[in-house]
Amino acid sequence: MVVTVVRPARQPDASSVGFEDARRRLRYAIERLPPQLRLRSDEVARHRPAPERWTLKELVGHLVDSAVNNHRRFVCGQVQNFTKFPPYAHADWVQIQCFNEMPWPELIGLWRSMNVSIAHVWDVMPPEKSDYRCRVGDGERTTLAGLAVAYVDHLEGHLVKSFGSWGPCPLGSAEGR
């Protein structure tokens, strides 16, 4: 006698719904942000709006650094549950890399490539691994899905601050963030 075990389909919970929304929002940014950035000249992108503020090139460089650090978290976080990741000194990273000296088209392309890679990692992540827990520095414990939502929230927060608005995005919007 053969016994077939049928497992019920995984019901979407708040974190998986948030993760799907983060995926859509990231894909939207990958599609829409590079053309908007290309409209700005290198001169405009290296203009410092105030002494304590980053230039647009430094901001995009910071978003590249965020992508680099988070890409590692999304890959390594799937190796084992309960991973603790170190934070990174984002202001130091921006200063050390001198993003204002980098060619603007290359910086835009680097941002796009890193985020395409993150989107791919998310697309191939087994659903159960999106629930793996992790912590960045001394921050609150979260899941990889929660980290994905925080990653896109961080990206959109900078875009709203820099462009005044960001969106509309299907099933999620940076408006009001």
PDB file of C-alpha atoms in Angstrom:
ATOM      1  CA  MET A   1       0.000   0.000   0.000  1.00  0.00           C
ATOM      2  CA  VAL A   2       1.329   3.421  -0.972  1.00  0.00           C
ATOM      3  CA  VAL A   3       0.525   6.311   1.296  1.00  0.00           C
ATOM      4  CA  THR A   4       0.689   9.756  -0.217  1.00  0.00           C
ATOM      5  CA  VAL A   5       1.134  12.615   2.161  1.00  0.00           C
ATOM      6  CA  VAL A   6      -0.416  15.813   0.914  1.00  0.00           C
ATOM      7  CA  ARG A   7       0.807  18.924   2.629  1.00  0.00           C
ATOM      8  CA  PRO A   8      -1.416  21.960   2.518  1.00  0.00           C
ATOM      9  CA  ALA A   9      -0.113  24.860   0.469  1.00  0.00           C
ATOM     10  CA  ARG A  10       1.786  27.392   2.498  1.00  0.00           C
ATOM     11  CA  GLN A  11      -0.603  30.144   3.479  1.00  0.00           C
ATOM     12  CA  PRO A  12       0.730  33.631   2.869  1.00  0.00           C
ATOM     13  CA  ASP A  13       1.438  35.454   6.093  1.00  0.00           C
ATOM     14  CA  ALA A  14       2.226  39.112   6.664  1.00  0.00           C
ATOM     15  CA  SER A  15       5.949  38.612   6.042  1.00  0.00           C
ATOM     16  CA  SER A  16       5.469  36.751   2.751  1.00  0.00           C
ATOM     17  CA  VAL A  17       2.969  39.363   1.531  1.00  0.00           C
ATOM     18  CA  GLY A  18       5.463  42.079   2.518  1.00  0.00           C
ATOM     19  CA  PHE A  19       8.238  40.198   0.747  1.00  0.00           C
ATOM     20  CA  GLU A  20       6.205  39.945  -2.474  1.00  0.00           C
ATOM     21  CA  ASP A  21       5.447  43.662  -2.265  1.00  0.00           C
ATOM     22  CA  ALA A  22       9.162  44.417  -1.717  1.00  0.00           C
ATOM     23  CA  ARG A  23       9.997  42.369  -4.825  1.00  0.00           C
ATOM     24  CA  ARG A  24       7.513  44.355  -6.916  1.00  0.00           C
ATOM     25  CA  ARG A  25       8.788  47.651  -5.509  1.00  0.00           C
ATOM     26  CA  LEU A  26      12.425  46.746  -6.212  1.00  0.00           C
ATOM     27  CA  ARG A  27      11.633  45.724  -9.795  1.00  0.00           C
ATOM     28  CA  TYR A  28       9.824  49.032 -10.239  1.00  0.00           C
ATOM     29  CA  ALA A  29      12.902  50.940  -9.002  1.00  0.00           C
ATOM     30  CA  ILE A  30      15.212  48.901 -11.264  1.00  0.00           C
ATOM     31  CA  GLU A  31      13.042  49.824 -14.246  1.00  0.00           C
ATOM     32  CA  ARG A  32      12.357  53.471 -13.402  1.00  0.00           C
ATOM     33  CA  LEU A  33      15.341  54.883 -11.504  1.00  0.00           C
ATOM     34  CA  PRO A  34      18.196  54.554 -14.046  1.00  0.00           C
ATOM     35  CA  PRO A  35      16.381  56.554 -16.776  1.00  0.00           C
ATOM     36  CA  GLN A  36      15.544  59.275 -14.238  1.00  0.00           C
ATOM     37  CA  LEU A  37      19.168  59.434 -13.083  1.00  0.00           C
ATOM     38  CA  ARG A  38      20.459  59.582 -16.680  1.00  0.00           C
ATOM     39  CA  LEU A  39      18.453  62.782 -17.184  1.00  0.00           C
ATOM     40  CA  ARG A  40      20.839  64.513 -14.785  1.00  0.00           C
ATOM     41  CA  SER A  41      24.247  65.590 -15.994  1.00  0.00           C
ATOM     42  CA  ASP A  42      27.459  64.684 -14.205  1.00  0.00           C
ATOM     43  CA  GLU A  43      27.706  68.321 -13.096  1.00  0.00           C
ATOM     44  CA  VAL A  44      24.224  68.214 -11.554  1.00  0.00           C
ATOM     45  CA  ALA A  45      24.911  64.810  -9.961  1.00  0.00           C
ATOM     46  CA  ARG A  46      28.065  66.107  -8.213  1.00  0.00           C
ATOM     47  CA  HIS A  47      26.406  69.298  -6.905  1.00  0.00           C
ATOM     48  CA  ARG A  48      26.362  69.395  -3.099  1.00  0.00           C
ATOM     49  CA  PRO A  49      23.018  70.907  -1.974  1.00  0.00           C
ATOM     50  CA  ALA A  50      24.374  71.783   1.490  1.00  0.00           C
ATOM     51  CA  PRO A  51      27.697  71.220   3.288  1.00  0.00           C
ATOM     52  CA  GLU A  52      26.320  68.343   5.382  1.00  0.00           C
ATOM     53  CA  ARG A  53      24.389  66.665   2.537  1.00  0.00           C
ATOM     54  CA  TRP A  54      25.526  64.126  -0.021  1.00  0.00           C
ATOM     55  CA  THR A  55      25.645  64.841  -3.731  1.00  0.00           C
ATOM     56  CA  LEU A  56      23.392  62.741  -5.959  1.00  0.00           C
ATOM     57  CA  LYS A  57      26.455  60.699  -6.971  1.00  0.00           C
ATOM     58  CA  GLU A  58      27.290  60.075  -3.302  1.00  0.00           C
ATOM     59  CA  LEU A  59      23.680  59.112  -2.609  1.00  0.00           C
ATOM     60  CA  VAL A  60      23.651  56.615  -5.481  1.00  0.00           C
ATOM     61  CA  GLY A  61      27.040  55.342  -4.256  1.00  0.00           C
ATOM     62  CA  HIS A  62      25.525  54.888  -0.785  1.00  0.00           C
ATOM     63  CA  LEU A  63      22.660  52.929  -2.355  1.00  0.00           C
ATOM     64  CA  VAL A  64      25.248  50.744  -4.131  1.00  0.00           C
ATOM     65  CA  ASP A  65      26.969  50.131  -0.775  1.00  0.00           C
ATOM     66  CA  SER A  66      23.612  49.256   0.771  1.00  0.00           C
ATOM     67  CA  ALA A  67      22.980  46.821  -2.088  1.00  0.00           C
ATOM     68  CA  VAL A  68      26.435  45.227  -1.676  1.00  0.00           C
ATOM     69  CA  ASN A  69      25.955  44.717   2.063  1.00  0.00           C
ATOM     70  CA  ASN A  70      22.392  43.484   1.743  1.00  0.00           C
ATOM     71  CA  HIS A  71      23.172  41.158  -1.164  1.00  0.00           C
ATOM     72  CA  ARG A  72      25.625  39.381   1.130  1.00  0.00           C
ATOM     73  CA  ARG A  73      22.991  39.211   3.873  1.00  0.00           C
ATOM     74  CA  PHE A  74      20.382  37.718   1.521  1.00  0.00           C
ATOM     75  CA  VAL A  75      22.819  35.030   0.321  1.00  0.00           C
ATOM     76  CA  CYS A  76      24.583  34.196   3.600  1.00  0.00           C
ATOM     77  CA  GLY A  77      21.326  34.408   5.545  1.00  0.00           C
ATOM     78  CA  GLN A  78      20.040  31.391   3.628  1.00  0.00           C
ATOM     79  CA  VAL A  79      22.973  29.207   4.681  1.00  0.00           C
ATOM     80  CA  GLN A  80      21.791  28.954   8.267  1.00  0.00           C
ATOM     81  CA  ASN A  81      18.974  30.281  10.378  1.00  0.00           C
ATOM     82  CA  PHE A  82      19.743  32.942  13.017  1.00  0.00           C
ATOM     83  CA  THR A  83      22.599  34.713  11.264  1.00  0.00           C
ATOM     84  CA  LYS A  84      24.082  37.864  12.815  1.00  0.00           C
ATOM     85  CA  PHE A  85      25.500  40.377  10.353  1.00  0.00           C
ATOM     86  CA  PRO A  86      27.806  43.255  11.171  1.00  0.00           C
ATOM     87  CA  PRO A  87      26.631  46.778  10.424  1.00  0.00           C
ATOM     88  CA  TYR A  88      28.698  48.949   8.119  1.00  0.00           C
ATOM     89  CA  ALA A  89      29.903  52.541   8.500  1.00  0.00           C
ATOM     90  CA  HIS A  90      27.937  53.987   5.587  1.00  0.00           C
ATOM     91  CA  ALA A  91      29.286  57.547   5.814  1.00  0.00           C
ATOM     92  CA  ASP A  92      32.880  56.255   5.893  1.00  0.00           C
ATOM     93  CA  TRP A  93      32.211  54.012   2.906  1.00  0.00           C
ATOM     94  CA  VAL A  94      30.901  56.970   0.878  1.00  0.00           C
ATOM     95  CA  GLN A  95      33.874  59.151   1.826  1.00  0.00           C
ATOM     96  CA  ILE A  96      36.483  56.458   1.109  1.00  0.00           C
ATOM     97  CA  GLN A  97      35.100  55.624  -2.348  1.00  0.00           C
ATOM     98  CA  CYS A  98      34.972  59.219  -3.693  1.00  0.00           C
ATOM     99  CA  PHE A  99      31.840  58.573  -5.759  1.00  0.00           C
ATOM    100  CA  ASN A 100      31.976  62.103  -7.214  1.00  0.00           C
ATOM    101  CA  GLU A 101      35.055  60.971  -9.171  1.00  0.00           C
ATOM    102  CA  MET A 102      33.332  57.933 -10.671  1.00  0.00           C
ATOM    103  CA  PRO A 103      31.809  58.276 -14.137  1.00  0.00           C
ATOM    104  CA  TRP A 104      28.077  58.892 -13.706  1.00  0.00           C
ATOM    105  CA  PRO A 105      26.894  56.275 -16.259  1.00  0.00           C
ATOM    106  CA  GLU A 106      29.059  53.606 -14.580  1.00  0.00           C
ATOM    107  CA  LEU A 107      27.680  54.457 -11.134  1.00  0.00           C
ATOM    108  CA  ILE A 108      24.102  54.228 -12.423  1.00  0.00           C
ATOM    109  CA  GLY A 109      24.917  50.902 -14.104  1.00  0.00           C
ATOM    110  CA  LEU A 110      26.516  49.560 -10.931  1.00  0.00           C
ATOM    111  CA  TRP A 111      23.408  50.437  -8.890  1.00  0.00           C
ATOM    112  CA  ARG A 112      21.193  48.740 -11.464  1.00  0.00           C
ATOM    113  CA  SER A 113      23.366  45.604 -11.691  1.00  0.00           C
ATOM    114  CA  MET A 114      23.544  45.135  -7.925  1.00  0.00           C
ATOM    115  CA  ASN A 115      19.786  45.460  -7.593  1.00  0.00           C
ATOM    116  CA  VAL A 116      19.107  43.096 -10.492  1.00  0.00           C
ATOM    117  CA  SER A 117      21.286  40.595  -8.631  1.00  0.00           C
ATOM    118  CA  ILE A 118      19.357  41.126  -5.384  1.00  0.00           C
ATOM    119  CA  ALA A 119      16.057  40.675  -7.234  1.00  0.00           C
ATOM    120  CA  HIS A 120      17.379  37.425  -8.684  1.00  0.00           C
ATOM    121  CA  VAL A 121      18.422  36.154  -5.240  1.00  0.00           C
ATOM    122  CA  TRP A 122      14.936  36.957  -3.969  1.00  0.00           C
ATOM    123  CA  ASP A 123      13.303  35.239  -6.958  1.00  0.00           C
ATOM    124  CA  VAL A 124      15.182  31.974  -6.395  1.00  0.00           C
ATOM    125  CA  MET A 125      15.001  32.006  -2.581  1.00  0.00           C
ATOM    126  CA  PRO A 126      12.996  29.021  -1.321  1.00  0.00           C
ATOM    127  CA  PRO A 127       9.894  30.324   0.495  1.00  0.00           C
ATOM    128  CA  GLU A 128      10.849  28.725   3.806  1.00  0.00           C
ATOM    129  CA  LYS A 129      14.210  30.524   3.796  1.00  0.00           C
ATOM    130  CA  SER A 130      12.546  33.922   3.597  1.00  0.00           C
ATOM    131  CA  ASP A 131      11.469  33.167   7.182  1.00  0.00           C
ATOM    132  CA  TYR A 132      15.054  32.565   8.342  1.00  0.00           C
ATOM    133  CA  ARG A 133      15.885  34.922  11.162  1.00  0.00           C
ATOM    134  CA  CYS A 134      18.771  37.320  11.284  1.00  0.00           C
ATOM    135  CA  ARG A 135      20.027  40.431  13.001  1.00  0.00           C
ATOM    136  CA  VAL A 136      22.101  43.335  11.749  1.00  0.00           C
ATOM    137  CA  GLY A 137      24.432  44.676  14.432  1.00  0.00           C
ATOM    138  CA  ASP A 138      22.557  45.213  17.672  1.00  0.00           C
ATOM    139  CA  GLY A 139      19.269  45.751  15.848  1.00  0.00           C
ATOM    140  CA  GLU A 140      16.057  43.831  16.306  1.00  0.00           C
ATOM    141  CA  ARG A 141      15.797  40.286  15.066  1.00  0.00           C
ATOM    142  CA  THR A 142      13.999  40.033  11.770  1.00  0.00           C
ATOM    143  CA  THR A 143      13.520  37.583   8.930  1.00  0.00           C
ATOM    144  CA  LEU A 144      15.118  37.705   5.505  1.00  0.00           C
ATOM    145  CA  ALA A 145      11.688  38.776   4.233  1.00  0.00           C
ATOM    146  CA  GLY A 146      11.647  41.567   6.809  1.00  0.00           C
ATOM    147  CA  LEU A 147      15.161  42.546   5.779  1.00  0.00           C
ATOM    148  CA  ALA A 148      13.973  42.726   2.154  1.00  0.00           C
ATOM    149  CA  VAL A 149      11.129  45.058   3.109  1.00  0.00           C
ATOM    150  CA  ALA A 150      13.531  47.227   5.138  1.00  0.00           C
ATOM    151  CA  TYR A 151      15.971  47.310   2.205  1.00  0.00           C
ATOM    152  CA  VAL A 152      13.339  48.632  -0.216  1.00  0.00           C
ATOM    153  CA  ASP A 153      11.928  51.025   2.411  1.00  0.00           C
ATOM    154  CA  HIS A 154      15.453  52.449   2.838  1.00  0.00           C
ATOM    155  CA  LEU A 155      15.890  52.813  -0.935  1.00  0.00           C
ATOM    156  CA  GLU A 156      12.525  54.487  -1.407  1.00  0.00           C
ATOM    157  CA  GLY A 157      13.067  56.741   1.596  1.00  0.00           C
ATOM    158  CA  HIS A 158      16.181  58.165  -0.052  1.00  0.00           C
ATOM    159  CA  LEU A 159      14.372  58.516  -3.388  1.00  0.00           C
ATOM    160  CA  VAL A 160      11.461  60.410  -1.831  1.00  0.00           C
ATOM    161  CA  LYS A 161      13.908  62.702  -0.020  1.00  0.00           C
ATOM    162  CA  SER A 162      15.934  63.303  -3.195  1.00  0.00           C
ATOM    163  CA  PHE A 163      13.161  63.551  -5.780  1.00  0.00           C
ATOM    164  CA  GLY A 164      10.265  64.792  -3.659  1.00  0.00           C
ATOM    165  CA  SER A 165       8.129  61.792  -4.580  1.00  0.00           C
ATOM    166  CA  TRP A 166       8.529  58.247  -5.783  1.00  0.00           C
ATOM    167  CA  GLY A 167       5.862  56.113  -7.364  1.00  0.00           C
ATOM    168  CA  PRO A 168       3.269  55.085  -8.175  1.00  0.00           C
ATOM    169  CA  CYS A 169       4.382  51.534  -7.678  1.00  0.00           C
ATOM    170  CA  PRO A 170       2.093  48.528  -8.229  1.00  0.00           C
ATOM    171  CA  LEU A 171       0.701  47.324  -4.909  1.00  0.00           C
ATOM    172  CA  GLY A 172       3.052  49.517  -2.940  1.00  0.00           C
ATOM    173  CA  SER A 173       4.138  53.079  -3.052  1.00  0.00           C
ATOM    174  CA  ALA A 174       6.816  55.207  -1.550  1.00  0.00           C
ATOM    175  CA  GLU A 175       4.351  58.069  -1.226  1.00  0.00           C
ATOM    176  CA  GLY A 176       4.273  59.129   2.390  1.00  0.00           C
ATOM    177  CA  ARG A 177       7.370  57.142   3.310  1.00  0.00           C
TER     178      ARG A 177
END
